[in-house]
Amino acid sequence: MHQRNWLHEAWLLLDEHVVQLWTPRIKALDDRYKVATLDDDGQALDQFHRLPGPDL
């Protein structure tokens, strides 16, 4: 999860060409993650890690 938050912040610093190239790939990975997981409002992970705010 920490890496995904870092990517979210770094995305703003990337060149437009890089963003256009990688956006579909990142979206595909995000979609795979969403299909493979169940949203429990962070309860399971919260036992082990402090979760970031809802904006991330």
PDB file of C-alpha atoms in Angstrom:
ATOM      1  CA  MET A   1       0.000   0.000   0.000  1.00  0.00           C
ATOM      2  CA  HIS A   2       2.846   2.357   0.820  1.00  0.00           C
ATOM      3  CA  GLN A   3       4.216   2.061  -2.723  1.00  0.00           C
ATOM      4  CA  ARG A   4       0.852   2.937  -4.238  1.00  0.00           C
ATOM      5  CA  ASN A   5       0.656   6.085  -2.097  1.00  0.00           C
ATOM      6  CA  TRP A   6       4.166   7.055  -3.211  1.00  0.00           C
ATOM      7  CA  LEU A   7       3.166   6.557  -6.848  1.00  0.00           C
ATOM      8  CA  HIS A   8       0.096   8.726  -6.320  1.00  0.00           C
ATOM      9  CA  GLU A   9       2.299  11.582  -5.087  1.00  0.00           C
ATOM     10  CA  ALA A  10       5.092  11.087  -7.643  1.00  0.00           C
ATOM     11  CA  TRP A  11       2.610  10.984 -10.534  1.00  0.00           C
ATOM     12  CA  LEU A  12       2.279  14.791 -10.333  1.00  0.00           C
ATOM     13  CA  LEU A  13       6.014  15.196 -11.006  1.00  0.00           C
ATOM     14  CA  LEU A  14       6.204  12.969 -14.081  1.00  0.00           C
ATOM     15  CA  ASP A  15       6.523  14.108 -17.667  1.00  0.00           C
ATOM     16  CA  GLU A  16       3.254  14.043 -19.648  1.00  0.00           C
ATOM     17  CA  HIS A  17       4.627  11.401 -22.048  1.00  0.00           C
ATOM     18  CA  VAL A  18       5.484   9.088 -19.150  1.00  0.00           C
ATOM     19  CA  VAL A  19       2.041   9.621 -17.614  1.00  0.00           C
ATOM     20  CA  GLN A  20       0.322   8.791 -20.917  1.00  0.00           C
ATOM     21  CA  LEU A  21       2.489   5.706 -21.367  1.00  0.00           C
ATOM     22  CA  TRP A  22       1.973   4.309 -17.873  1.00  0.00           C
ATOM     23  CA  THR A  23      -1.605   5.347 -17.031  1.00  0.00           C
ATOM     24  CA  PRO A  24      -3.235   2.377 -18.835  1.00  0.00           C
ATOM     25  CA  ARG A  25      -0.788  -0.051 -17.214  1.00  0.00           C
ATOM     26  CA  ILE A  26      -1.347   1.339 -13.720  1.00  0.00           C
ATOM     27  CA  LYS A  27      -5.114   1.369 -14.247  1.00  0.00           C
ATOM     28  CA  ALA A  28      -5.008  -2.290 -15.333  1.00  0.00           C
ATOM     29  CA  LEU A  29      -3.105  -3.200 -12.154  1.00  0.00           C
ATOM     30  CA  ASP A  30      -5.514  -1.189 -10.014  1.00  0.00           C
ATOM     31  CA  ASP A  31      -8.450  -2.973 -11.663  1.00  0.00           C
ATOM     32  CA  ARG A  32      -6.854  -6.381 -10.998  1.00  0.00           C
ATOM     33  CA  TYR A  33      -6.323  -5.426  -7.360  1.00  0.00           C
ATOM     34  CA  LYS A  34      -9.938  -4.327  -6.966  1.00  0.00           C
ATOM     35  CA  VAL A  35     -11.220  -7.592  -8.460  1.00  0.00           C
ATOM     36  CA  ALA A  36      -8.952  -9.687  -6.219  1.00  0.00           C
ATOM     37  CA  THR A  37      -9.810  -7.908  -2.969  1.00  0.00           C
ATOM     38  CA  LEU A  38     -12.833  -7.166  -0.829  1.00  0.00           C
ATOM     39  CA  ASP A  39     -13.455  -3.662   0.504  1.00  0.00           C
ATOM     40  CA  ASP A  40     -13.929  -3.959   4.250  1.00  0.00           C
ATOM     41  CA  ASP A  41     -13.365  -0.251   4.916  1.00  0.00           C
ATOM     42  CA  GLY A  42      -9.780  -0.988   5.980  1.00  0.00           C
ATOM     43  CA  GLN A  43     -10.634  -3.129   8.982  1.00  0.00           C
ATOM     44  CA  ALA A  44      -8.376  -6.087   8.149  1.00  0.00           C
ATOM     45  CA  LEU A  45      -5.316  -4.016   7.280  1.00  0.00           C
ATOM     46  CA  ASP A  46      -5.889  -1.604  10.154  1.00  0.00           C
ATOM     47  CA  GLN A  47      -4.916  -4.412  12.533  1.00  0.00           C
ATOM     48  CA  PHE A  48      -1.361  -4.267  11.142  1.00  0.00           C
ATOM     49  CA  HIS A  49      -0.918  -0.864   9.460  1.00  0.00           C
ATOM     50  CA  ARG A  50      -2.308   2.607   9.986  1.00  0.00           C
ATOM     51  CA  LEU A  51      -4.306   3.388   6.865  1.00  0.00           C
ATOM     52  CA  PRO A  52      -4.076   6.755   5.089  1.00  0.00           C
ATOM     53  CA  GLY A  53      -7.060   9.049   4.729  1.00  0.00           C
ATOM     54  CA  PRO A  54      -9.800   8.391   2.165  1.00  0.00           C
ATOM     55  CA  ASP A  55      -8.139  10.705  -0.397  1.00  0.00           C
ATOM     56  CA  LEU A  56      -5.463   8.045  -0.994  1.00  0.00           C
TER      57      LEU A  56
END
